[in-house]
């Protein structure tokens, strides 16, 4: 019998009266579970539970919030294999590396935000006007509505709930309709450590997400998703003057200069381009390589990809990445290749792999121009676009000349060049001689069409707080 998932509201598993969606394996195309499309009334009930829980959770001490998140992190760590099984089933990711690649990071991120709960910073109390003492309170915002994507379901849930709960907010989160299992399990486990209503999960599709975002109670809406979805959320939130936290798409350049360590650059960029089937908003999606080494470097890169970057099923121990998430996403990736202009060439890949599932070969496309669709638009699949440049100034112009501004990398041994470019690249994160490593302590977020607001770090924590000035007369 196909199992059916439930919402988690006020710490309890609650069956939905909404229609059921099939969860379809991106590996086999078979239905393995069902999840509901929650009704507006069920969204309202989850928000009401969060609102009821907020006054007490707001007054909980930072130490109490910290302890709850530490216990949740410990429970996640203890059940890492179970989480990895569910994540692999939903996404098709290689099972052998999931614990190390993602579950361990989620545990660390929860522990970071547990520590952040006790770092409520503000101006020192002082007399800024004669006869008055002023101080600043950093307070939770209230009920927070959150929407997470399908590329890193557990990681993104942790990135969202960790800072929100640590700061004293309560949460209603809707995961992607195609990858809900680990979020539901996280909420079920959290019910052991958090008061009822602090962390609620409602399942559903875009309509469910819209009902949550448009609900009048939440005071902050946080979403990781597409630019289109972010714009819709921002427009909706504006009607109620809600705060918005957007982490959206990317089109990250990796800029390789002639003095770079070419072996390290080829392997690092290949892995950063194709990890998680390229379904990563910080993935290295554009290779900008100096004209003097363009042909030789592309040859080196392609050789590395063909020898080391293999697409395969979750149980394939040699697979570097698995399928894209769903048939619609596979069709989107194929469409970019089908529409390539005549001046572009596919150096490797460019085709679907196998007759079942949503597998697509790691693909490198050369000969591209700045106004080409593959340069300007996010694919969110295993496709790397290649361009060449002559000067540092041209590299900077090409890199910055897209709507997205999330991440970039520079590959060079020239310290002055790396500092100049890290200053002038218009991206929220710039790596030097690396691409894609994350740490819980540093902020993640972009500019322009990549959104605004920061995940991770103390800055991500502060995004879930508000400031209040208190001024007392000394008379």
PDB file of C-alpha atoms in Angstrom, residues 201-426:
ATOM      1  CA  UNK A 201       4.314  21.873   8.470  1.00  0.00           C
ATOM      2  CA  UNK A 202       1.573  22.049   5.870  1.00  0.00           C
ATOM      3  CA  UNK A 203       1.888  20.034   2.670  1.00  0.00           C
ATOM      4  CA  UNK A 204       0.634  21.081  -0.726  1.00  0.00           C
ATOM      5  CA  UNK A 205       1.242  22.705  -4.065  1.00  0.00           C
ATOM      6  CA  UNK A 206       1.535  26.319  -5.243  1.00  0.00           C
ATOM      7  CA  UNK A 207      -2.021  27.074  -4.194  1.00  0.00           C
ATOM      8  CA  UNK A 208      -1.220  25.949  -0.651  1.00  0.00           C
ATOM      9  CA  UNK A 209       1.885  28.100  -0.689  1.00  0.00           C
ATOM     10  CA  UNK A 210      -0.140  31.047  -1.929  1.00  0.00           C
ATOM     11  CA  UNK A 211      -2.675  30.601   0.879  1.00  0.00           C
ATOM     12  CA  UNK A 212       0.147  30.595   3.412  1.00  0.00           C
ATOM     13  CA  UNK A 213       1.946  33.592   1.944  1.00  0.00           C
ATOM     14  CA  UNK A 214      -1.264  35.624   1.643  1.00  0.00           C
ATOM     15  CA  UNK A 215      -2.501  34.766   5.129  1.00  0.00           C
ATOM     16  CA  UNK A 216      -2.830  37.976   7.161  1.00  0.00           C
ATOM     17  CA  UNK A 217      -1.182  36.651  10.339  1.00  0.00           C
ATOM     18  CA  UNK A 218       2.473  35.985   9.395  1.00  0.00           C
ATOM     19  CA  UNK A 219       4.650  39.078   9.681  1.00  0.00           C
ATOM     20  CA  UNK A 220       7.556  37.659   7.675  1.00  0.00           C
ATOM     21  CA  UNK A 221       7.544  35.457   4.578  1.00  0.00           C
ATOM     22  CA  UNK A 222      10.740  33.578   3.736  1.00  0.00           C
ATOM     23  CA  UNK A 223      11.176  31.595   0.539  1.00  0.00           C
ATOM     24  CA  UNK A 224      13.940  29.797  -1.281  1.00  0.00           C
ATOM     25  CA  UNK A 225      12.861  29.271  -4.872  1.00  0.00           C
ATOM     26  CA  UNK A 226      12.726  30.633  -8.376  1.00  0.00           C
ATOM     27  CA  UNK A 227      12.836  34.304  -9.337  1.00  0.00           C
ATOM     28  CA  UNK A 228       9.241  34.043 -10.542  1.00  0.00           C
ATOM     29  CA  UNK A 229       8.104  32.649  -7.204  1.00  0.00           C
ATOM     30  CA  UNK A 230      10.074  35.281  -5.319  1.00  0.00           C
ATOM     31  CA  UNK A 231       8.504  38.104  -7.269  1.00  0.00           C
ATOM     32  CA  UNK A 232       5.040  36.705  -6.638  1.00  0.00           C
ATOM     33  CA  UNK A 233       5.744  36.397  -2.916  1.00  0.00           C
ATOM     34  CA  UNK A 234       7.134  39.934  -2.730  1.00  0.00           C
ATOM     35  CA  UNK A 235       4.101  41.343  -4.543  1.00  0.00           C
ATOM     36  CA  UNK A 236       1.718  39.455  -2.282  1.00  0.00           C
ATOM     37  CA  UNK A 237       3.557  40.410   0.895  1.00  0.00           C
ATOM     38  CA  UNK A 238       3.502  44.054  -0.127  1.00  0.00           C
ATOM     39  CA  UNK A 239      -0.293  44.058   0.174  1.00  0.00           C
ATOM     40  CA  UNK A 240       0.061  43.415   3.906  1.00  0.00           C
ATOM     41  CA  UNK A 241       3.380  45.271   4.387  1.00  0.00           C
ATOM     42  CA  UNK A 242       4.990  42.016   5.484  1.00  0.00           C
ATOM     43  CA  UNK A 243       8.729  41.600   5.629  1.00  0.00           C
ATOM     44  CA  UNK A 244      10.145  39.301   2.958  1.00  0.00           C
ATOM     45  CA  UNK A 245      13.254  37.123   2.970  1.00  0.00           C
ATOM     46  CA  UNK A 246      14.100  35.909  -0.551  1.00  0.00           C
ATOM     47  CA  UNK A 247      16.837  33.493  -1.618  1.00  0.00           C
ATOM     48  CA  UNK A 248      16.311  32.962  -5.334  1.00  0.00           C
ATOM     49  CA  UNK A 249      18.147  31.818  -8.444  1.00  0.00           C
ATOM     50  CA  UNK A 250      21.720  32.174  -9.593  1.00  0.00           C
ATOM     51  CA  UNK A 251      23.952  32.094 -12.634  1.00  0.00           C
ATOM     52  CA  UNK A 252      27.353  31.829 -11.027  1.00  0.00           C
ATOM     53  CA  UNK A 253      30.473  32.537 -13.086  1.00  0.00           C
ATOM     54  CA  UNK A 254      33.771  30.752 -12.488  1.00  0.00           C
ATOM     55  CA  UNK A 255      36.543  32.975 -13.902  1.00  0.00           C
ATOM     56  CA  UNK A 256      39.770  31.182 -14.814  1.00  0.00           C
ATOM     57  CA  UNK A 257      42.927  33.173 -15.541  1.00  0.00           C
ATOM     58  CA  UNK A 258      46.037  31.874 -17.292  1.00  0.00           C
ATOM     59  CA  UNK A 259      48.046  31.771 -14.047  1.00  0.00           C
ATOM     60  CA  UNK A 260      45.535  29.539 -12.226  1.00  0.00           C
ATOM     61  CA  UNK A 261      46.230  26.017 -11.026  1.00  0.00           C
ATOM     62  CA  UNK A 262      44.491  24.500 -14.029  1.00  0.00           C
ATOM     63  CA  UNK A 263      44.182  20.986 -12.663  1.00  0.00           C
ATOM     64  CA  UNK A 264      42.529  22.234  -9.471  1.00  0.00           C
ATOM     65  CA  UNK A 265      40.330  24.613 -11.470  1.00  0.00           C
ATOM     66  CA  UNK A 266      39.131  21.923 -13.868  1.00  0.00           C
ATOM     67  CA  UNK A 267      38.194  19.463 -11.138  1.00  0.00           C
ATOM     68  CA  UNK A 268      36.766  22.110  -8.797  1.00  0.00           C
ATOM     69  CA  UNK A 269      34.611  23.743 -11.440  1.00  0.00           C
ATOM     70  CA  UNK A 270      33.391  20.426 -12.850  1.00  0.00           C
ATOM     71  CA  UNK A 271      32.283  19.256  -9.425  1.00  0.00           C
ATOM     72  CA  UNK A 272      30.721  22.628  -8.587  1.00  0.00           C
ATOM     73  CA  UNK A 273      28.847  22.627 -11.891  1.00  0.00           C
ATOM     74  CA  UNK A 274      27.382  19.132 -11.661  1.00  0.00           C
ATOM     75  CA  UNK A 275      26.980  18.369  -7.951  1.00  0.00           C
ATOM     76  CA  UNK A 276      23.308  17.629  -7.235  1.00  0.00           C
ATOM     77  CA  UNK A 277      22.704  17.548 -11.011  1.00  0.00           C
ATOM     78  CA  UNK A 278      23.419  21.277 -11.167  1.00  0.00           C
ATOM     79  CA  UNK A 279      20.278  21.930  -9.117  1.00  0.00           C
ATOM     80  CA  UNK A 280      21.981  24.458  -6.913  1.00  0.00           C
ATOM     81  CA  UNK A 281      21.570  28.217  -7.169  1.00  0.00           C
ATOM     82  CA  UNK A 282      25.289  28.639  -6.436  1.00  0.00           C
ATOM     83  CA  UNK A 283      26.407  25.999  -8.957  1.00  0.00           C
ATOM     84  CA  UNK A 284      29.184  26.994 -11.349  1.00  0.00           C
ATOM     85  CA  UNK A 285      26.980  27.471 -14.380  1.00  0.00           C
ATOM     86  CA  UNK A 286      29.202  29.806 -16.437  1.00  0.00           C
ATOM     87  CA  UNK A 287      32.875  29.153 -17.138  1.00  0.00           C
ATOM     88  CA  UNK A 288      34.728  32.316 -18.166  1.00  0.00           C
ATOM     89  CA  UNK A 289      38.213  31.280 -19.286  1.00  0.00           C
ATOM     90  CA  UNK A 290      41.072  33.396 -20.633  1.00  0.00           C
ATOM     91  CA  UNK A 291      41.357  33.132 -24.411  1.00  0.00           C
ATOM     92  CA  UNK A 292      44.989  32.002 -24.227  1.00  0.00           C
ATOM     93  CA  UNK A 293      44.008  28.717 -22.592  1.00  0.00           C
ATOM     94  CA  UNK A 294      40.396  28.342 -23.697  1.00  0.00           C
ATOM     95  CA  UNK A 295      40.773  25.272 -25.909  1.00  0.00           C
ATOM     96  CA  UNK A 296      43.271  23.481 -23.683  1.00  0.00           C
ATOM     97  CA  UNK A 297      41.276  24.143 -20.521  1.00  0.00           C
ATOM     98  CA  UNK A 298      37.974  23.035 -22.044  1.00  0.00           C
ATOM     99  CA  UNK A 299      39.672  19.847 -23.195  1.00  0.00           C
ATOM    100  CA  UNK A 300      41.011  19.270 -19.674  1.00  0.00           C
ATOM    101  CA  UNK A 301      37.614  19.995 -18.139  1.00  0.00           C
ATOM    102  CA  UNK A 302      35.730  17.709 -20.511  1.00  0.00           C
ATOM    103  CA  UNK A 303      38.206  14.910 -19.878  1.00  0.00           C
ATOM    104  CA  UNK A 304      37.685  15.262 -16.134  1.00  0.00           C
ATOM    105  CA  UNK A 305      33.912  15.254 -16.527  1.00  0.00           C
ATOM    106  CA  UNK A 306      33.863  12.186 -18.754  1.00  0.00           C
ATOM    107  CA  UNK A 307      36.179  10.270 -16.434  1.00  0.00           C
ATOM    108  CA  UNK A 308      34.865  11.318 -13.033  1.00  0.00           C
ATOM    109  CA  UNK A 309      31.411  12.914 -13.169  1.00  0.00           C
ATOM    110  CA  UNK A 310      28.924  10.132 -13.667  1.00  0.00           C
ATOM    111  CA  UNK A 311      25.139  10.324 -13.467  1.00  0.00           C
ATOM    112  CA  UNK A 312      23.459   7.307 -11.905  1.00  0.00           C
ATOM    113  CA  UNK A 313      20.815   5.851  -9.613  1.00  0.00           C
ATOM    114  CA  UNK A 314      20.952   6.283  -5.822  1.00  0.00           C
ATOM    115  CA  UNK A 315      22.365   2.795  -5.301  1.00  0.00           C
ATOM    116  CA  UNK A 316      25.160   3.281  -7.847  1.00  0.00           C
ATOM    117  CA  UNK A 317      28.353   3.705  -5.760  1.00  0.00           C
ATOM    118  CA  UNK A 318      30.116   5.445  -8.638  1.00  0.00           C
ATOM    119  CA  UNK A 319      27.402   8.020  -9.307  1.00  0.00           C
ATOM    120  CA  UNK A 320      28.436  11.619  -8.717  1.00  0.00           C
ATOM    121  CA  UNK A 321      24.892  12.910  -9.142  1.00  0.00           C
ATOM    122  CA  UNK A 322      21.412  11.551  -9.699  1.00  0.00           C
ATOM    123  CA  UNK A 323      18.409  12.611 -11.758  1.00  0.00           C
ATOM    124  CA  UNK A 324      16.892  16.057 -12.000  1.00  0.00           C
ATOM    125  CA  UNK A 325      13.891  16.371  -9.761  1.00  0.00           C
ATOM    126  CA  UNK A 326      10.911  15.780 -12.029  1.00  0.00           C
ATOM    127  CA  UNK A 327       9.796  15.385 -15.667  1.00  0.00           C
ATOM    128  CA  UNK A 328       8.978  19.085 -16.016  1.00  0.00           C
ATOM    129  CA  UNK A 329      12.482  20.015 -14.924  1.00  0.00           C
ATOM    130  CA  UNK A 330      13.969  17.445 -17.298  1.00  0.00           C
ATOM    131  CA  UNK A 331      11.982  18.981 -20.150  1.00  0.00           C
ATOM    132  CA  UNK A 332      13.251  22.425 -19.157  1.00  0.00           C
ATOM    133  CA  UNK A 333      16.875  21.250 -19.306  1.00  0.00           C
ATOM    134  CA  UNK A 334      16.310  19.552 -22.661  1.00  0.00           C
ATOM    135  CA  UNK A 335      14.693  22.718 -23.980  1.00  0.00           C
ATOM    136  CA  UNK A 336      17.824  24.780 -23.357  1.00  0.00           C
ATOM    137  CA  UNK A 337      19.869  22.306 -25.393  1.00  0.00           C
ATOM    138  CA  UNK A 338      17.268  22.064 -28.159  1.00  0.00           C
ATOM    139  CA  UNK A 339      17.267  25.859 -28.518  1.00  0.00           C
ATOM    140  CA  UNK A 340      21.033  26.308 -28.698  1.00  0.00           C
ATOM    141  CA  UNK A 341      22.084  28.808 -31.378  1.00  0.00           C
ATOM    142  CA  UNK A 342      24.092  27.641 -34.390  1.00  0.00           C
ATOM    143  CA  UNK A 343      27.303  29.210 -33.057  1.00  0.00           C
ATOM    144  CA  UNK A 344      27.248  27.028 -29.907  1.00  0.00           C
ATOM    145  CA  UNK A 345      28.776  23.554 -29.671  1.00  0.00           C
ATOM    146  CA  UNK A 346      28.106  20.754 -27.192  1.00  0.00           C
ATOM    147  CA  UNK A 347      31.543  19.572 -26.042  1.00  0.00           C
ATOM    148  CA  UNK A 348      30.145  16.693 -23.997  1.00  0.00           C
ATOM    149  CA  UNK A 349      26.735  15.438 -22.901  1.00  0.00           C
ATOM    150  CA  UNK A 350      23.623  17.214 -24.103  1.00  0.00           C
ATOM    151  CA  UNK A 351      21.341  14.193 -23.945  1.00  0.00           C
ATOM    152  CA  UNK A 352      18.984  12.365 -21.650  1.00  0.00           C
ATOM    153  CA  UNK A 353      20.435   9.185 -20.115  1.00  0.00           C
ATOM    154  CA  UNK A 354      18.411   5.982 -20.049  1.00  0.00           C
ATOM    155  CA  UNK A 355      14.802   5.310 -20.902  1.00  0.00           C
ATOM    156  CA  UNK A 356      13.305   5.752 -17.413  1.00  0.00           C
ATOM    157  CA  UNK A 357      13.686   8.389 -14.786  1.00  0.00           C
ATOM    158  CA  UNK A 358      14.894  11.972 -15.164  1.00  0.00           C
ATOM    159  CA  UNK A 359      18.588  11.461 -15.836  1.00  0.00           C
ATOM    160  CA  UNK A 360      20.536  13.957 -17.944  1.00  0.00           C
ATOM    161  CA  UNK A 361      24.204  13.744 -18.872  1.00  0.00           C
ATOM    162  CA  UNK A 362      26.706  16.307 -17.563  1.00  0.00           C
ATOM    163  CA  UNK A 363      26.865  18.842 -20.360  1.00  0.00           C
ATOM    164  CA  UNK A 364      29.444  21.429 -21.421  1.00  0.00           C
ATOM    165  CA  UNK A 365      28.523  23.950 -24.116  1.00  0.00           C
ATOM    166  CA  UNK A 366      31.119  26.198 -25.784  1.00  0.00           C
ATOM    167  CA  UNK A 367      31.027  29.044 -28.318  1.00  0.00           C
ATOM    168  CA  UNK A 368      28.419  31.011 -26.406  1.00  0.00           C
ATOM    169  CA  UNK A 369      27.822  34.764 -26.551  1.00  0.00           C
ATOM    170  CA  UNK A 370      26.775  37.064 -23.739  1.00  0.00           C
ATOM    171  CA  UNK A 371      23.192  37.534 -24.947  1.00  0.00           C
ATOM    172  CA  UNK A 372      22.535  33.814 -25.444  1.00  0.00           C
ATOM    173  CA  UNK A 373      19.753  32.286 -23.392  1.00  0.00           C
ATOM    174  CA  UNK A 374      22.108  29.722 -21.849  1.00  0.00           C
ATOM    175  CA  UNK A 375      24.305  32.532 -20.514  1.00  0.00           C
ATOM    176  CA  UNK A 376      21.504  34.769 -19.252  1.00  0.00           C
ATOM    177  CA  UNK A 377      18.968  32.306 -17.815  1.00  0.00           C
ATOM    178  CA  UNK A 378      19.207  29.786 -14.995  1.00  0.00           C
ATOM    179  CA  UNK A 379      18.907  26.180 -16.205  1.00  0.00           C
ATOM    180  CA  UNK A 380      18.945  24.462 -12.803  1.00  0.00           C
ATOM    181  CA  UNK A 381      20.361  21.336 -14.354  1.00  0.00           C
ATOM    182  CA  UNK A 382      23.714  19.739 -15.244  1.00  0.00           C
ATOM    183  CA  UNK A 383      24.708  22.240 -17.947  1.00  0.00           C
ATOM    184  CA  UNK A 384      27.849  24.412 -17.966  1.00  0.00           C
ATOM    185  CA  UNK A 385      28.098  27.357 -20.387  1.00  0.00           C
ATOM    186  CA  UNK A 386      31.588  28.401 -21.578  1.00  0.00           C
ATOM    187  CA  UNK A 387      32.807  31.813 -22.747  1.00  0.00           C
ATOM    188  CA  UNK A 388      36.242  33.306 -23.242  1.00  0.00           C
ATOM    189  CA  UNK A 389      37.679  36.709 -22.334  1.00  0.00           C
ATOM    190  CA  UNK A 390      40.783  38.751 -23.147  1.00  0.00           C
ATOM    191  CA  UNK A 391      41.251  41.081 -20.179  1.00  0.00           C
ATOM    192  CA  UNK A 392      40.381  41.285 -16.515  1.00  0.00           C
ATOM    193  CA  UNK A 393      38.002  44.134 -17.311  1.00  0.00           C
ATOM    194  CA  UNK A 394      36.173  42.048 -19.909  1.00  0.00           C
ATOM    195  CA  UNK A 395      35.928  39.104 -17.504  1.00  0.00           C
ATOM    196  CA  UNK A 396      34.341  41.377 -14.910  1.00  0.00           C
ATOM    197  CA  UNK A 397      31.896  42.823 -17.441  1.00  0.00           C
ATOM    198  CA  UNK A 398      30.828  39.368 -18.643  1.00  0.00           C
ATOM    199  CA  UNK A 399      30.514  38.014 -15.115  1.00  0.00           C
ATOM    200  CA  UNK A 400      28.354  40.891 -13.896  1.00  0.00           C
ATOM    201  CA  UNK A 401      26.303  41.072 -17.089  1.00  0.00           C
ATOM    202  CA  UNK A 402      23.417  38.806 -16.016  1.00  0.00           C
ATOM    203  CA  UNK A 403      20.284  39.427 -13.905  1.00  0.00           C
ATOM    204  CA  UNK A 404      21.482  37.139 -11.102  1.00  0.00           C
ATOM    205  CA  UNK A 405      23.972  38.030  -8.376  1.00  0.00           C
ATOM    206  CA  UNK A 406      24.291  35.167  -5.909  1.00  0.00           C
ATOM    207  CA  UNK A 407      27.772  33.649  -6.211  1.00  0.00           C
ATOM    208  CA  UNK A 408      30.974  33.693  -8.265  1.00  0.00           C
ATOM    209  CA  UNK A 409      34.497  32.308  -8.129  1.00  0.00           C
ATOM    210  CA  UNK A 410      37.915  33.533  -9.261  1.00  0.00           C
ATOM    211  CA  UNK A 411      40.756  31.169 -10.121  1.00  0.00           C
ATOM    212  CA  UNK A 412      44.161  32.859 -10.093  1.00  0.00           C
ATOM    213  CA  UNK A 413      47.492  32.937  -8.234  1.00  0.00           C
ATOM    214  CA  UNK A 414      47.578  36.752  -8.431  1.00  0.00           C
ATOM    215  CA  UNK A 415      46.579  38.063  -5.000  1.00  0.00           C
ATOM    216  CA  UNK A 416      45.967  41.608  -6.222  1.00  0.00           C
ATOM    217  CA  UNK A 417      43.695  40.377  -9.007  1.00  0.00           C
ATOM    218  CA  UNK A 418      41.697  38.191  -6.635  1.00  0.00           C
ATOM    219  CA  UNK A 419      41.189  41.133  -4.276  1.00  0.00           C
ATOM    220  CA  UNK A 420      40.170  43.485  -7.072  1.00  0.00           C
ATOM    221  CA  UNK A 421      37.668  41.050  -8.486  1.00  0.00           C
ATOM    222  CA  UNK A 422      36.244  40.053  -5.117  1.00  0.00           C
ATOM    223  CA  UNK A 423      35.589  43.779  -4.588  1.00  0.00           C
ATOM    224  CA  UNK A 424      34.055  44.428  -8.006  1.00  0.00           C
ATOM    225  CA  UNK A 425      32.110  41.233  -8.680  1.00  0.00           C
ATOM    226  CA  UNK A 426      28.444  41.999  -7.982  1.00  0.00           C
TER     227      UNK A 426
END
